[in-house]
Short mmCIF file of C-alpha atoms in Angstrom, two decimals:
data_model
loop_
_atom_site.label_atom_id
_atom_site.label_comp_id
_atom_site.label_asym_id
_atom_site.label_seq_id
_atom_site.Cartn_x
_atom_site.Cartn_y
_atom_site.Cartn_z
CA UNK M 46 -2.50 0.91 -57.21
CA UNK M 47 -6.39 1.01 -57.28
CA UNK M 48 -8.65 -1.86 -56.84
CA UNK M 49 -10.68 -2.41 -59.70
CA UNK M 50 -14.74 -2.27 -59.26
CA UNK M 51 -15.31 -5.98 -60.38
CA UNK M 52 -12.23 -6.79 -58.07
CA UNK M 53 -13.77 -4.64 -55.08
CA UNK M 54 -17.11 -6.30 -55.49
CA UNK M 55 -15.66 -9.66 -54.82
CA UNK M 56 -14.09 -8.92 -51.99
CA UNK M 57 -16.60 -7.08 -50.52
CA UNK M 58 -18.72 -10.59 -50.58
CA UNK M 59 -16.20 -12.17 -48.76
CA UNK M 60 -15.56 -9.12 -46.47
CA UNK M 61 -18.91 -9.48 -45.65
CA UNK M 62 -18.83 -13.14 -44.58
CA UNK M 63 -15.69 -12.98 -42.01
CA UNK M 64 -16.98 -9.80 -40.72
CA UNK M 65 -19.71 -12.08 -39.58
CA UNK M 66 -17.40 -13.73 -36.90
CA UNK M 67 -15.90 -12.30 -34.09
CA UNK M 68 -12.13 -12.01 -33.52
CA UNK M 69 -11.12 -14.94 -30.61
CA UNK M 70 -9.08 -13.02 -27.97
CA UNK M 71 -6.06 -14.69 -27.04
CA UNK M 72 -4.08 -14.28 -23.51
CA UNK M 73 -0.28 -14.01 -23.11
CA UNK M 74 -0.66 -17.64 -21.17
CA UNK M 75 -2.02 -19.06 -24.34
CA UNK M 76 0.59 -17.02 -26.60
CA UNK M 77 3.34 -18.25 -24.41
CA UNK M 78 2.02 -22.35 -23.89
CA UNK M 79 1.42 -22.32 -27.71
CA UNK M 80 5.34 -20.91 -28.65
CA UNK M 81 6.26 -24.10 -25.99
CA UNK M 82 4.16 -26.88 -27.14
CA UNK M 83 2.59 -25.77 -30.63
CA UNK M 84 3.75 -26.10 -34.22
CA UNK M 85 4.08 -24.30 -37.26
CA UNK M 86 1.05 -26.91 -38.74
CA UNK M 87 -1.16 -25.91 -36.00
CA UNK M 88 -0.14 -22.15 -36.04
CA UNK M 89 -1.00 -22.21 -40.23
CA UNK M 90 -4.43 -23.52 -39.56
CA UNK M 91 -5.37 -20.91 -36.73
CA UNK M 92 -3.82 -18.12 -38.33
CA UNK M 93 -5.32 -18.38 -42.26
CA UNK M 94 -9.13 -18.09 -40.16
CA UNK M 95 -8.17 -15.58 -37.57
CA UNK M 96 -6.42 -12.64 -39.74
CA UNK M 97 -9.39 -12.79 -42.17
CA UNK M 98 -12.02 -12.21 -39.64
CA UNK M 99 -9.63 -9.27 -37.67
CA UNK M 100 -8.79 -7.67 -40.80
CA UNK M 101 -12.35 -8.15 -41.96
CA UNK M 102 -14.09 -6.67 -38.83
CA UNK M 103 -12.35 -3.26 -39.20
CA UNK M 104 -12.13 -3.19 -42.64
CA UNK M 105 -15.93 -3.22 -42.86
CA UNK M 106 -15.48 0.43 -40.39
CA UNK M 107 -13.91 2.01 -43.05
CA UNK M 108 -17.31 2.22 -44.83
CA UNK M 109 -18.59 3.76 -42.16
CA UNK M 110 -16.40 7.01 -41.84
CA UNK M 111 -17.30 10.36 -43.06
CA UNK M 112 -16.87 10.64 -46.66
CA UNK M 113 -14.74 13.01 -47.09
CA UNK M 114 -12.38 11.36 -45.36
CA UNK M 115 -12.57 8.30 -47.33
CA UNK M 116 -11.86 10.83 -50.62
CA UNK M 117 -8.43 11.65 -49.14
CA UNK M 118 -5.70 9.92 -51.12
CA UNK M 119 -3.75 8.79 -47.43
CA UNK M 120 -6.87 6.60 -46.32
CA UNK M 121 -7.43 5.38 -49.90
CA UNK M 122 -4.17 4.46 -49.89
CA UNK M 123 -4.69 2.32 -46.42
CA UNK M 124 -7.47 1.03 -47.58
CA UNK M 125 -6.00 -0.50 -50.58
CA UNK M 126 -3.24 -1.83 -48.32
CA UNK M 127 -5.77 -3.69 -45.90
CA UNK M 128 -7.56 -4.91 -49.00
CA UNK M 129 -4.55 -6.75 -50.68
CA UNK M 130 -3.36 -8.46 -47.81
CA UNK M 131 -6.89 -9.77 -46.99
CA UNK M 132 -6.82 -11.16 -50.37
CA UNK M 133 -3.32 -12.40 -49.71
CA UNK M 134 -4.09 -14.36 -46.68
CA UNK M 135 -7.35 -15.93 -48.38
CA UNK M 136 -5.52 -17.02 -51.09
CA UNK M 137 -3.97 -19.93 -48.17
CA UNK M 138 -8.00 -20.54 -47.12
CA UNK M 139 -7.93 -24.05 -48.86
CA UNK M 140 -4.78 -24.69 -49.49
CA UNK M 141 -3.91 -28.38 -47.43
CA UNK M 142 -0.91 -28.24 -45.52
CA UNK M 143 0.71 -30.80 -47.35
CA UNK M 144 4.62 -29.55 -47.86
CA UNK M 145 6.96 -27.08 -45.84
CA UNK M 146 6.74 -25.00 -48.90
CA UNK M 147 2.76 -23.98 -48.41
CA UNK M 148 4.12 -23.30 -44.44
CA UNK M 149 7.17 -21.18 -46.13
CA UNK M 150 5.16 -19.08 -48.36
CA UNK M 151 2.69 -18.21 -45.54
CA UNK M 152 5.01 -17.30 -43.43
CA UNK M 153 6.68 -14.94 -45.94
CA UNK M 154 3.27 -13.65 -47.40
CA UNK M 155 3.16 -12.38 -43.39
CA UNK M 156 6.05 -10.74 -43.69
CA UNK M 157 5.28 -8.89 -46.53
CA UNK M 158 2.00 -7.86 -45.29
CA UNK M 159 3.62 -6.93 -41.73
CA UNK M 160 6.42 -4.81 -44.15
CA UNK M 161 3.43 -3.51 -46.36
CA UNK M 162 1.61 -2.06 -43.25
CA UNK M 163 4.80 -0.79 -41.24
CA UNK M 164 4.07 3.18 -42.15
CA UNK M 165 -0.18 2.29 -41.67
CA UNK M 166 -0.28 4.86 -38.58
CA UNK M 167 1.88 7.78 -40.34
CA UNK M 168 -0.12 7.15 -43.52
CA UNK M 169 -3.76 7.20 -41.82
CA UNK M 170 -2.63 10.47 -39.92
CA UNK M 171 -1.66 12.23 -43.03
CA UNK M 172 -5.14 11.44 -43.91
CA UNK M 173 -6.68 13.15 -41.39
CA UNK M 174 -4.21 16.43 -41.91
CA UNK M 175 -5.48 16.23 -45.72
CA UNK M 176 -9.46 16.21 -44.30
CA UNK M 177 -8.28 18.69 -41.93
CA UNK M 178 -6.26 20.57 -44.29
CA UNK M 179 -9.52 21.21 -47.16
CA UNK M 180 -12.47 21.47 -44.83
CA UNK M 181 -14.00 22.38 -41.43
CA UNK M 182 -14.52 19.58 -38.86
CA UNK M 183 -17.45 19.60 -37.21
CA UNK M 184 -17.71 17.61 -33.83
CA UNK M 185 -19.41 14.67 -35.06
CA UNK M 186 -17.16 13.99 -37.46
CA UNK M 187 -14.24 14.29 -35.02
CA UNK M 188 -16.38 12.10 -33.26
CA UNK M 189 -16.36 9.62 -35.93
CA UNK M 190 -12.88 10.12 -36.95
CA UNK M 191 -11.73 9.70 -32.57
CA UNK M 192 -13.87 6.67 -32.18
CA UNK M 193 -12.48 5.29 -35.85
CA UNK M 194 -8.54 5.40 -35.09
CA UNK M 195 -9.30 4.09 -31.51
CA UNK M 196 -10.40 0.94 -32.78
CA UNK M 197 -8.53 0.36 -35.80
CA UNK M 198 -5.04 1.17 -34.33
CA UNK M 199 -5.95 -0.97 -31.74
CA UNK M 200 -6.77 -3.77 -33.99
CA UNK M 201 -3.69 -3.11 -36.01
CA UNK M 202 -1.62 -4.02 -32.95
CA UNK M 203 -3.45 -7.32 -32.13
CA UNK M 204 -2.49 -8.48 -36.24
CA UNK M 205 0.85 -7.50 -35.98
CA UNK M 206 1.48 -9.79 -32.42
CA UNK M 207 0.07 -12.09 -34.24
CA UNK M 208 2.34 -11.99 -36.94
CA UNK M 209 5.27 -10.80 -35.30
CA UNK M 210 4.53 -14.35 -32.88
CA UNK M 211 4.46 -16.32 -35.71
CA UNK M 212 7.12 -14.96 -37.67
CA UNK M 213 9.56 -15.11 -34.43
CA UNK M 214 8.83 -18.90 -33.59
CA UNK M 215 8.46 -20.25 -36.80
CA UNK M 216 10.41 -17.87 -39.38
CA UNK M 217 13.52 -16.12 -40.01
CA UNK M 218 12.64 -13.50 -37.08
CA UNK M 219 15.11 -13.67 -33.87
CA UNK M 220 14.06 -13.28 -30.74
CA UNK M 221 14.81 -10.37 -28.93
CA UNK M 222 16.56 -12.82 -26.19
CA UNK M 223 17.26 -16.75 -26.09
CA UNK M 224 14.57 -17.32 -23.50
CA UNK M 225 11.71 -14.86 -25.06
CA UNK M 226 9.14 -17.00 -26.84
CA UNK M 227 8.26 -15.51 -30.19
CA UNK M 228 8.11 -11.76 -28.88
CA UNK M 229 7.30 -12.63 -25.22
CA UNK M 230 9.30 -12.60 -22.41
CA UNK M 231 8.43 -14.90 -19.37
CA UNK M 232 10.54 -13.18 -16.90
CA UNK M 233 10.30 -9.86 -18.42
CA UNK M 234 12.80 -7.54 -16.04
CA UNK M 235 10.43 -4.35 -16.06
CA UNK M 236 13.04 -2.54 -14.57
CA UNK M 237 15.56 -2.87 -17.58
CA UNK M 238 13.08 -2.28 -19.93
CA UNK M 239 12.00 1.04 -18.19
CA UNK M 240 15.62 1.91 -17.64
CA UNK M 241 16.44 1.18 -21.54
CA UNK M 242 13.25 3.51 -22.50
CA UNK M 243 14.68 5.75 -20.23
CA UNK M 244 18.56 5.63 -21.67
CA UNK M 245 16.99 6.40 -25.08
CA UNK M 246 14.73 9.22 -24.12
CA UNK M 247 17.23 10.90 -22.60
CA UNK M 248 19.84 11.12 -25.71
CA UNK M 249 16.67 12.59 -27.54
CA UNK M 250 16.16 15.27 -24.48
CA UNK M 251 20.17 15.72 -25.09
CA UNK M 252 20.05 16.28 -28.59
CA UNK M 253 17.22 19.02 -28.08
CA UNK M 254 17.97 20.48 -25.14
CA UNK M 255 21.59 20.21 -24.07
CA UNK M 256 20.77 18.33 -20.79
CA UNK M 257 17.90 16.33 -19.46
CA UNK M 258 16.79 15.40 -15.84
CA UNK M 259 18.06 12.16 -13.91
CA UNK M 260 15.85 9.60 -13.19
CA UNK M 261 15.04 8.15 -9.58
CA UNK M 262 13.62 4.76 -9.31
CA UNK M 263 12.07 2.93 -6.47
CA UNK M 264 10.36 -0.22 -6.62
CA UNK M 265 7.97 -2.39 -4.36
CA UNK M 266 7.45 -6.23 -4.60
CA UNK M 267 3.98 -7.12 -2.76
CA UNK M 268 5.60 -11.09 -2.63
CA UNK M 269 8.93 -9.64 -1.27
CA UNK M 270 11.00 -12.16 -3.08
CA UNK M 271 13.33 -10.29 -3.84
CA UNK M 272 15.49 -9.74 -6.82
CA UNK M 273 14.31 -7.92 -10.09
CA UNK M 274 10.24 -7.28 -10.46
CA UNK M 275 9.10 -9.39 -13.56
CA UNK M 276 6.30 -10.35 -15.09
CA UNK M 277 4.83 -12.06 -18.48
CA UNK M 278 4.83 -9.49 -21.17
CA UNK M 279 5.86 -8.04 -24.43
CA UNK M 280 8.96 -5.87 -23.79
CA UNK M 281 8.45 -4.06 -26.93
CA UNK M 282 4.88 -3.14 -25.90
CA UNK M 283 6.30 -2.03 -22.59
CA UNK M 284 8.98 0.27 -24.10
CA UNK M 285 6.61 1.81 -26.19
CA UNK M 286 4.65 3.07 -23.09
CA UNK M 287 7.72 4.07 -20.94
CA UNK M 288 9.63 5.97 -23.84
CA UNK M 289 6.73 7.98 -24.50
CA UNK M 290 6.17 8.62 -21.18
CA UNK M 291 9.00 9.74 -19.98
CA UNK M 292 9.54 11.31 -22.71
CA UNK M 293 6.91 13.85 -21.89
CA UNK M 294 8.04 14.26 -18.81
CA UNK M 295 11.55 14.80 -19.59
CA UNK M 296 10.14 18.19 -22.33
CA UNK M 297 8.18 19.18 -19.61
CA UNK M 298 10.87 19.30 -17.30
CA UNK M 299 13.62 20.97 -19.23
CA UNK M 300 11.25 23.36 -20.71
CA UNK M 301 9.08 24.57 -16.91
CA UNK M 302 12.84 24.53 -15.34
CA UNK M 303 14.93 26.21 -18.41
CA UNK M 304 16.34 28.93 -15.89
CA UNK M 305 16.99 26.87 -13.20
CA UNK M 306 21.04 25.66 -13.14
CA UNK M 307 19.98 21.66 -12.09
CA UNK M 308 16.25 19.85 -13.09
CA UNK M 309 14.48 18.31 -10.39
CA UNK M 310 14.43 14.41 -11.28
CA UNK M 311 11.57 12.10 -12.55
CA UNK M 312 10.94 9.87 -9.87
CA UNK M 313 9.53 6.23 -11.39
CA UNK M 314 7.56 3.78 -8.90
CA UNK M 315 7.33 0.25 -9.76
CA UNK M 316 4.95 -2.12 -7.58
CA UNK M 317 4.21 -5.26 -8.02
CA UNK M 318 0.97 -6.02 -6.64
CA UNK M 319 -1.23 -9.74 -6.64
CA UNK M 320 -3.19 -8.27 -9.73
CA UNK M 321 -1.72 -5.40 -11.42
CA UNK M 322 2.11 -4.33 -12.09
CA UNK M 323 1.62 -0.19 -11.61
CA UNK M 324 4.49 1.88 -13.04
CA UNK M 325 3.80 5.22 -12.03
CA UNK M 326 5.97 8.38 -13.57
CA UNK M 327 5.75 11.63 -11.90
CA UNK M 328 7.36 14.88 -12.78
CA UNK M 329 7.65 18.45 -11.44
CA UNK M 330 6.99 19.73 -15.31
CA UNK M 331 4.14 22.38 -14.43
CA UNK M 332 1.44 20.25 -14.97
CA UNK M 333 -1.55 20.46 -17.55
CA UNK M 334 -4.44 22.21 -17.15
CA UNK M 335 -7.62 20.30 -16.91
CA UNK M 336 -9.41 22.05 -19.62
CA UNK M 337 -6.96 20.37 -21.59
CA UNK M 338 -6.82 17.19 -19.39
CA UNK M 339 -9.76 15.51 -21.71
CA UNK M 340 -7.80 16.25 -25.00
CA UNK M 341 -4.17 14.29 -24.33
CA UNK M 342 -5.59 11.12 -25.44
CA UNK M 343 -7.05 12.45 -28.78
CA UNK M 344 -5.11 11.35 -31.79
CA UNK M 345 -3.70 14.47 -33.46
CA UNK M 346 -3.76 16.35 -30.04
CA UNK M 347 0.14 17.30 -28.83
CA UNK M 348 1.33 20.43 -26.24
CA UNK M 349 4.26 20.14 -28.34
CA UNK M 350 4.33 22.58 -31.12
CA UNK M 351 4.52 20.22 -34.54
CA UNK M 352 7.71 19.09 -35.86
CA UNK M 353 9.13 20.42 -39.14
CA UNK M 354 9.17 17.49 -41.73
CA UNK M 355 12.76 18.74 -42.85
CA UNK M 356 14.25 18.18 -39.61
CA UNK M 357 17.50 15.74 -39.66
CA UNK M 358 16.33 14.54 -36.06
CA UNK M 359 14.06 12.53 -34.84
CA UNK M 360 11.36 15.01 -32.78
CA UNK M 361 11.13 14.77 -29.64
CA UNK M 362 6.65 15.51 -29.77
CA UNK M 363 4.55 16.76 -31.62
CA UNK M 364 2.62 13.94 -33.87
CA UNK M 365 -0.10 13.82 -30.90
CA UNK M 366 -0.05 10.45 -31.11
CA UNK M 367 2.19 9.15 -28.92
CA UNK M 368 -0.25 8.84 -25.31
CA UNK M 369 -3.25 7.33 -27.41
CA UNK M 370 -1.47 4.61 -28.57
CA UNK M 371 0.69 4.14 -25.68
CA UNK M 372 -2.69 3.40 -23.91
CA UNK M 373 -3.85 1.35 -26.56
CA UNK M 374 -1.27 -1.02 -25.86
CA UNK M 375 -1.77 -0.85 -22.38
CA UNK M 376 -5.72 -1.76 -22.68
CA UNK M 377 -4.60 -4.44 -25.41
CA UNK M 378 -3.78 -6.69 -22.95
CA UNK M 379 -6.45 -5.40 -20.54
CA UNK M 380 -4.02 -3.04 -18.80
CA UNK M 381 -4.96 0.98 -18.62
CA UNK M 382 -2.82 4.14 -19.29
CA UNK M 383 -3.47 6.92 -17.07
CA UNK M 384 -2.61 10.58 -16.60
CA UNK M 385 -3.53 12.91 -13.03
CA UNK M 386 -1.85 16.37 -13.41
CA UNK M 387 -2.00 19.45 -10.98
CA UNK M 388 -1.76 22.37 -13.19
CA UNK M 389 1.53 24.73 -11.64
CA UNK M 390 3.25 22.01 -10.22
CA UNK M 391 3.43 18.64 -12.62
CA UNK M 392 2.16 15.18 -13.52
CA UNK M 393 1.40 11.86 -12.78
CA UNK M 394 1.04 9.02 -15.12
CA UNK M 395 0.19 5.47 -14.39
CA UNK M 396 0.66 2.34 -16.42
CA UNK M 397 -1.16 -0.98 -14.89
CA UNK M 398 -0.30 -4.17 -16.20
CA UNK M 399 -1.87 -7.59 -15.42
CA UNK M 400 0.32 -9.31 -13.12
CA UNK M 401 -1.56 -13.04 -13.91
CA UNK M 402 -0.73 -13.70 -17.81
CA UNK M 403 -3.95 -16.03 -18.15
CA UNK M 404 -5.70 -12.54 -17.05
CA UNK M 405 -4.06 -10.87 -19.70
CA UNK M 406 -6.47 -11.18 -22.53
CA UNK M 407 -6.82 -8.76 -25.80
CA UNK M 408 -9.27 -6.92 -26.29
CA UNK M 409 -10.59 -6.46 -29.89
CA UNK M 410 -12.78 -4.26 -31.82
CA UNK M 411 -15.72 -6.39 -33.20
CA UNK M 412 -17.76 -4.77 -36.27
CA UNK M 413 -21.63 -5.54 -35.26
CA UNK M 414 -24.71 -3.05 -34.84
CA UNK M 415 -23.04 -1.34 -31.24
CA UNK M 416 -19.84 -0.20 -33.30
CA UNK M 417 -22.01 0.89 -35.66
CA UNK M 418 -24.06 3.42 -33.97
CA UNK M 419 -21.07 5.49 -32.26
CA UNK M 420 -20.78 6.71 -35.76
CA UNK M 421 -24.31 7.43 -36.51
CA UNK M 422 -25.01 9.06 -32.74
CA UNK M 423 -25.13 12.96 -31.99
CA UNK M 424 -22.27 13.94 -29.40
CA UNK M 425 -22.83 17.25 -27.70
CA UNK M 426 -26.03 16.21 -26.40
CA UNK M 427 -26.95 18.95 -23.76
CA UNK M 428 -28.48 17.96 -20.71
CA UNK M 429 -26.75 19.72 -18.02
CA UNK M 430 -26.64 23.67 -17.79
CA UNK M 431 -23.19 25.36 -16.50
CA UNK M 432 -24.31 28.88 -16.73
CA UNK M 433 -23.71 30.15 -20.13
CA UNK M 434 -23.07 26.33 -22.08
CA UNK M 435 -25.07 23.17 -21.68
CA UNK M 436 -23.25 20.23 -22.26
CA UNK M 437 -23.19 16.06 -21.73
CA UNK M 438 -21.20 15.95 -18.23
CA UNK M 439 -20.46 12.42 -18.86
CA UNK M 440 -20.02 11.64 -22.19
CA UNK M 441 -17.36 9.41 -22.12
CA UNK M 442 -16.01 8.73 -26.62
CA UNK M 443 -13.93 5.69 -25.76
CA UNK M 444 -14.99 3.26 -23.22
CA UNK M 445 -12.59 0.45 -22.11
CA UNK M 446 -14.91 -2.48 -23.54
CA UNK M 447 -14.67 -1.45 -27.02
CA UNK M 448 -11.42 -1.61 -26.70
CA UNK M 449 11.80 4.43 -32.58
CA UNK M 450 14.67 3.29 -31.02
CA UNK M 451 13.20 0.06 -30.85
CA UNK M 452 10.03 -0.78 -32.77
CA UNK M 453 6.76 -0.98 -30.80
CA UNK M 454 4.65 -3.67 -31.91
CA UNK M 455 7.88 -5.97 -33.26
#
């Protein structure tokens, strides 16, 4: 459905105003002392403010992407999406919270928008294959396009733990497990959730390949208490990373070993240190070369030739989207994804976590004159010569501050 003008033109007046405010960053210690000691009453009142300003801070982005991309009927489409559930949220902005049925209907006007957005990545890639698809892309536009999706999947992720936290304390979610609160787990066993991402991986491999490697775990507790290595966390987040991870590794395996009669196994090491929880996944898959190093954490990059849509199974890669968002929700919670690869041989990748859960604070994209220039600024600057190209030796399109199975983000 299309947005009228005269509609349009009244939102944009009040799209203008939240985008005036930042986002407030929560951490998982307030997330987790709130789902103990808050109520729905005080959850309402937070949460009609908040979305507005998140959704309005990268709504206001959209304006700022190329065109042509904003012609193609996928983003329109998105863009319609984010519009009507800003409206929907605004329509609580005055509403006294006088009855359980104004805390009811919020709740369930977040559920619909959290069901309205579930296919918002699929549907915003499909609009870059359309760009892609009917015209050339030059670099700043991929520039643009890079630095665009960077922000706004990563703000899509901060909404929907704020739903999802909501809708699990207060609503007709249930909690993954009788002592999560909302979606968090405070003794989240980071060994069953790898080993789970692992189990499922592996049936994919199966189904595609006949056989998959073993996996080898080790793990290192820097308190030496003993017993399972836990921390404060999201175990849907943490899924999402591991699955996709080893998931890699487990295709490049199978396919740099396909003669060989056994695989040689992914070896997983989990340390718990006094800051950061490292989970580091190495394989003996070949390795990537570092030409193409730079290009695994661009959305719409994959190795992994691209899945037919008629397929009865679930791929196993291919979208090129699966490592950019898996560090996304790594640096959500000011964590990192990284990969280190020796080209012949295989790969390393690391996920850090913050061990201390008041440490562990988002990080959200804020619309203000900074964001703003990254799509107005030349890339490809040359100022250093390599002997036939000049190029920037340190440009670096993503830096840290502006930053199925089971469902990530739920």
């Amino acid at each position: 459905m299309r947005i009228s003008r005269a509609l349009f033109a009244d939102v944009s007046v009040l799209l203008d105003y939240y985008s005036r405010f930042n986002p407030s960053p929560l951490s998982i210690k307030k997330f987790l002392d709130f789902g103990q000691k808050g109520c729905e009453r005080q959850s309402y009142a937070f949460l009609r403010k908040e979305l507005p300003v998140r959704l309005a801070n990268i709504m206001k982005e959209f304006s700022l992407l190329p065109a042509p991309l904003l012609h193609m009927p996928s983003v329109m489409t998105v863009q319609n999406w984010y519009l009507r559930s800003f409206e929907e949220i605004l329509t609580f902005e005055k509403i006294r919270i006088d009855d359980k049925k104004t805390l009811e209907n919020f709740c369930e006007t977040l559920i619909k928008i959290r069901n309205r957005h579930s296919n918002v990545v699929q549907t915003m890639a499909r609009g870059v294959i359309e760009l892609k698809d009917t015209e050339t892309i030059h670099a700043q536009t991929e520039h643009s396009i890079q630095y665009f999706l960077h922000r706004f999947y990563l703000n899509r992720i901060s909404i929907r733990m704020l739903i999802n936290q909501h809708a699990a304390l207060f609503g007709a979610d249930l909690p993954g497990h009788p002592r999560h609160i909302g979606t968090i787990d405070p003794n989240c066993d980071v060994t069953s959730v790898v080993q789970d991402a692992y189990d499922n991986a592996k049936f994919l491999c199966d189904q595609y390949y006949m056989r998959s490697p073993e996996l080898i775990v080790e793990t290192f507790n820097v308190d030496k208490s003993g017993g399972p290595i836990s921390i404060v966390y999201v175990p849907s987040h943490l899924y999402h990373m591991a699955f996709e991870l080893l998931k890699n590794a487990m295709r490049a395996v199978v396919e740099q070993h396909s003669d060989s009669d056994e695989f040689p196994p992914i070896k997983l090491l989990l340390v718990k240190g006094r800051e950061d929880l490292s989970i580091k996944i190495s394989d003996m898959g070949g390795g990537i070369s570092r030409s193409l190093t730079e290009n695994l954490f661009h959305y719409m990059y994959s190795t992994a030739p691209k899945p037919q849509t008629d397929s009865q199974t679930a791929p196993l890669a291919g979208y090129g989207y699966g490592l950019p968002l898996s560090r996304l929700y790594a640096r959500y919670l000011q964590g990192d994804l990284m990969v280190a690869s020796v080209e012949g041989y295989g790969t390393d990748a690391i996920i850090y976590l913050k061990v201390l859960s008041n440490e562990a604070n988002e990080v959200l994209p804020v619309f203000n004159k900074t964001s703003s220039k990254h799509y107005r600024t030349h890339v490809g600057s040359h100022d250093y010569s390599t002997g036939g190209t000049t190029v920037n030796q340190f440009s670096q399109p993503f830096p840290i501050s502006t930053f199925p199975v089971r469902s990530a983000g739920s």
